[in-house]
Amino acid sequence: MGQRTQAAGGCLAVALGWGAGLTVWSVDVRARLWRFEQAPDWSVLYAELPLALLGGTAAGLALWAVFARLAGRLRGSR
């Protein structure tokens, strides 16, 4: 695998992980933000959102690293 392909794969993994984190965070966000008869819970935005994005990005990079390692082993065994 060339360097450009690896770099593109890493960027794609980050983008997909970020999107996955955003998707997981957005599930039922309105109910978490507006509790019944309470003021809005702003920690949903300033605490949960960044953690979900960082977690998704880390998961995407971890998967990319595993697949890159496996591809290197498969290429080396030929």
N, CA, C and O of each residue as an XYZ file, in Angstrom:
312
protein
N       0.851     -1.170      0.000
C       0.000      0.000      0.000
C       0.900      1.236      0.000
O       1.801      1.346      0.831
N       0.663      2.149     -0.910
C       1.469      3.350     -1.005
C       1.162      4.346      0.090
O       0.157      4.227      0.790
N       2.039      5.336      0.234
C       1.861      6.337      1.274
C       0.607      7.168      1.049
O      -0.095      7.512      2.000
N       0.327      7.486     -0.197
C      -0.864      8.284     -0.476
C      -2.137      7.506     -0.163
O      -3.109      8.068      0.344
N      -2.126      6.221     -0.465
C      -3.280      5.385     -0.158
C      -3.474      5.270      1.347
O      -4.603      5.329      1.833
N      -2.384      5.106      2.088
C      -2.473      5.045      3.543
C      -2.974      6.360      4.120
O      -3.805      6.355      5.028
N      -2.488      7.476      3.615
C      -2.934      8.773      4.097
C      -4.410      8.997      3.791
O      -5.157      9.498      4.632
N      -4.822      8.627      2.593
C      -6.233      8.772      2.236
C      -7.104      7.864      3.104
O      -8.193      8.257      3.523
N      -6.624      6.653      3.371
C      -7.368      5.746      4.245
C      -7.487      6.280      5.658
O      -8.542      6.152      6.279
N      -6.431      6.873      6.175
C      -6.474      7.477      7.506
C      -7.438      8.648      7.575
O      -8.196      8.778      8.537
N      -7.413      9.500      6.557
C      -8.347     10.632      6.512
C      -9.790     10.153      6.405
O     -10.686     10.710      7.040
N     -10.005      9.133      5.611
C     -11.348      8.567      5.477
C     -11.802      7.947      6.796
O     -12.964      8.088      7.177
N     -10.909      7.272      7.486
C     -11.250      6.669      8.780
C     -11.625      7.741      9.797
O     -12.574      7.566     10.561
N     -10.887      8.850      9.811
C     -11.202      9.949     10.728
C     -12.569     10.537     10.394
O     -13.379     10.776     11.289
N     -12.826     10.768      9.114
C     -14.106     11.355      8.712
C     -15.267     10.422      9.038
O     -16.300     10.878      9.527
N     -15.118      9.137      8.778
C     -16.184      8.184      9.083
C     -16.372      8.030     10.589
O     -17.504      7.907     11.058
N     -15.291      8.035     11.344
C     -15.401      7.965     12.796
C     -16.072      9.192     13.369
O     -16.895      9.084     14.277
N     -15.731     10.354     12.851
C     -16.356     11.598     13.289
C     -17.847     11.558     12.979
O     -18.667     11.934     13.816
N     -18.196     11.107     11.792
C     -19.607     10.991     11.428
C     -20.348      9.986     12.283
O     -21.501     10.212     12.651
N     -19.700      8.878     12.604
C     -20.329      7.873     13.468
C     -20.546      8.428     14.869
O     -21.593      8.199     15.474
N     -19.564      9.154     15.385
C     -19.720      9.775     16.703
C     -20.847     10.784     16.719
O     -21.619     10.843     17.676
N     -20.948     11.579     15.667
C     -22.027     12.558     15.567
C     -23.377     11.868     15.460
O     -24.358     12.334     16.040
N     -23.438     10.776     14.733
C     -24.683     10.030     14.594
C     -25.119      9.433     15.927
O     -26.290      9.520     16.296
N     -24.190      8.835     16.641
C     -24.526      8.253     17.946
C     -24.968      9.339     18.916
O     -25.916      9.140     19.675
N     -24.296     10.484     18.901
C     -24.662     11.579     19.794
C     -26.039     12.130     19.466
O     -26.784     12.500     20.373
N     -26.391     12.191     18.194
C     -27.637     12.842     17.799
C     -28.890     12.009     18.077
O     -30.008     12.506     17.938
N     -28.709     10.746     18.468
C     -29.867      9.918     18.788
C     -30.532     10.476     20.043
O     -29.924     10.508     21.113
N     -31.763     10.909     19.907
C     -32.584     11.413     21.012
C     -31.973     12.623     21.709
O     -32.121     12.786     22.920
N     -31.284     13.475     20.944
C     -30.634     14.645     21.541
C     -31.660     15.659     22.042
O     -31.418     16.336     23.042
N     -32.774     15.770     21.377
C     -33.792     16.735     21.810
C     -34.328     16.381     23.188
O     -34.541     17.270     24.013
N     -34.547     15.106     23.450
C     -35.047     14.692     24.763
C     -34.005     14.915     25.848
O     -34.352     15.260     26.977
N     -32.722     14.721     25.514
C     -31.677     14.959     26.506
C     -31.460     16.438     26.744
O     -31.125     16.834     27.861
N     -31.641     17.263     25.732
C     -31.435     18.702     25.875
C     -32.582     19.353     26.632
O     -32.351     20.199     27.496
N     -33.804     18.974     26.325
C     -34.986     19.563     26.958
C     -35.641     18.534     27.857
O     -36.493     17.763     27.416
N     -35.244     18.523     29.113
C     -35.848     17.630     30.102
C     -37.252     18.135     30.435
O     -37.549     19.315     30.248
N     -38.096     17.261     30.920
C     -39.487     17.623     31.228
C     -39.532     18.676     32.324
O     -39.037     18.456     33.429
N     -40.128     19.819     32.012
C     -40.327     20.947     32.930
C     -39.035     21.406     33.601
O     -39.038     21.768     34.778
N     -37.948     21.390     32.865
C     -36.674     21.877     33.391
C     -36.035     22.802     32.363
O     -36.452     22.862     31.207
N     -35.029     23.507     32.811
C     -34.262     24.349     31.892
C     -33.430     23.454     30.978
O     -33.199     22.287     31.292
N     -32.985     23.994     29.860
C     -32.161     23.179     28.958
C     -30.873     22.723     29.636
O     -30.283     23.448     30.437
N     -30.455     21.518     29.299
C     -29.228     20.941     29.827
C     -28.124     21.169     28.797
O     -27.978     20.394     27.852
N     -27.342     22.245     28.988
C     -26.345     22.631     28.007
C     -25.124     21.710     28.006
O     -24.304     21.773     27.090
N     -24.997     20.855     29.026
C     -23.857     19.935     29.044
C     -23.950     18.927     27.895
O     -22.955     18.302     27.528
N     -25.142     18.776     27.335
C     -25.294     17.911     26.160
C     -24.437     18.452     25.014
O     -23.877     17.677     24.238
N     -24.337     19.766     24.908
C     -23.565     20.380     23.826
C     -22.086     20.524     24.152
O     -21.237     20.208     23.318
N     -21.764     20.997     25.357
C     -20.363     21.282     25.632
C     -19.594     20.104     26.225
O     -18.365     20.150     26.278
N     -20.268     19.068     26.666
C     -19.564     17.913     27.222
C     -19.776     16.657     26.378
O     -18.809     16.002     25.987
N     -21.028     16.320     26.097
C     -21.314     15.074     25.392
C     -20.896     15.109     23.922
O     -20.355     14.128     23.411
N     -21.141     16.220     23.244
C     -20.808     16.307     21.820
C     -19.310     16.154     21.555
O     -18.936     15.335     20.715
N     -18.439     16.901     22.231
C     -17.005     16.700     21.974
C     -16.518     15.301     22.327
O     -15.666     14.746     21.633
N     -17.054     14.726     23.404
C     -16.645     13.366     23.770
C     -17.092     12.353     22.728
O     -16.353     11.418     22.416
N     -18.289     12.526     22.188
C     -18.768     11.606     21.153
C     -17.918     11.738     19.890
O     -17.595     10.732     19.259
N     -17.553     12.955     19.517
C     -16.729     13.148     18.325
C     -15.319     12.598     18.521
O     -14.769     11.976     17.612
N     -14.735     12.816     19.682
C     -13.402     12.272     19.950
C     -13.425     10.749     20.013
O     -12.517     10.085     19.512
N     -14.459     10.204     20.627
C     -14.576      8.751     20.697
C     -14.757      8.124     19.330
O     -14.148      7.096     19.034
N     -15.587      8.730     18.493
C     -15.774      8.224     17.140
C     -14.509      8.308     16.315
O     -14.192      7.394     15.554
N     -13.785      9.407     16.466
C     -12.528      9.571     15.743
C     -11.501      8.546     16.208
O     -10.803      7.954     15.386
N     -11.402      8.333     17.511
C     -10.457      7.347     18.038
C     -10.816      5.938     17.568
O      -9.931      5.153     17.224
N     -12.097      5.620     17.553
C     -12.514      4.295     17.092
C     -12.193      4.111     15.608
O     -11.736      3.042     15.203
N     -12.427      5.139     14.799
C     -12.111      5.064     13.377
C     -10.621      4.877     13.133
O     -10.223      4.084     12.280
N      -9.792      5.609     13.885
C      -8.346      5.467     13.731
C      -7.849      4.108     14.214
O      -6.925      3.539     13.632
N      -8.455      3.592     15.267
C      -8.064      2.270     15.754
C      -8.392      1.202     14.709
O      -7.575      0.317     14.455
N      -9.569      1.277     14.105
C      -9.926      0.321     13.059
C      -8.996      0.457     11.853
O      -8.593     -0.545     11.261
N      -8.659      1.681     11.495
C      -7.749      1.899     10.371
C      -6.373      1.283     10.664
O      -5.764      0.666      9.789
N      -5.894      1.454     11.896
C      -4.597      0.896     12.260
C      -4.615     -0.628     12.199
O      -3.653     -1.246     11.743
N      -5.694     -1.226     12.652
C      -5.806     -2.692     12.607
C      -5.806     -3.174     11.163
O      -5.093     -4.119     10.825
N      -6.598     -2.536     10.314
C      -6.657     -2.959      8.918
C      -5.338     -2.693      8.191
O      -4.943     -3.483      7.334
N      -4.661     -1.611      8.515
C      -3.359     -1.339      7.895
C      -2.331     -2.383      8.324
O      -1.510     -2.816      7.515
N      -2.371     -2.782      9.576
C      -1.449     -3.816     10.065
C      -1.733     -5.152      9.386
O      -0.812     -5.858      8.975
N      -3.026     -5.495      9.271
C      -3.385     -6.751      8.601
C      -2.995     -6.745      7.132
O      -2.524     -7.752      6.602
N      -3.192     -5.615      6.481
C      -2.818     -5.515      5.066
C      -1.310     -5.633      4.904
O      -0.845     -6.232      3.933
N      -0.541     -5.083      5.821
C       0.915     -5.204      5.776
C       1.379     -6.628      5.973
O       2.330     -7.071      5.329
N       0.716     -7.344      6.856
C       1.077     -8.755      7.071
C       0.720     -9.606      5.868
O       1.475    -10.500      5.483
N      -0.435     -9.326      5.274
C      -0.832    -10.092      4.098
C       0.094     -9.812      2.923
O       0.430    -10.720      2.163
N       0.507     -8.557      2.773
C       1.402     -8.191      1.680
C       2.781     -8.795      1.912
O       3.444     -9.198      0.957
N       3.223     -8.863      3.171
C       4.535     -9.418      3.480
C       4.613    -10.924      3.324
O       5.708    -11.461      3.156
N       3.500    -11.618      3.373
C       3.516    -13.087      3.295
C       3.468    -13.598      1.861
O       3.530    -14.806      1.635
N       3.363    -12.721      0.920
C       3.290    -13.155     -0.485
C       4.599    -13.621     -1.001
O       4.700    -14.017     -2.162
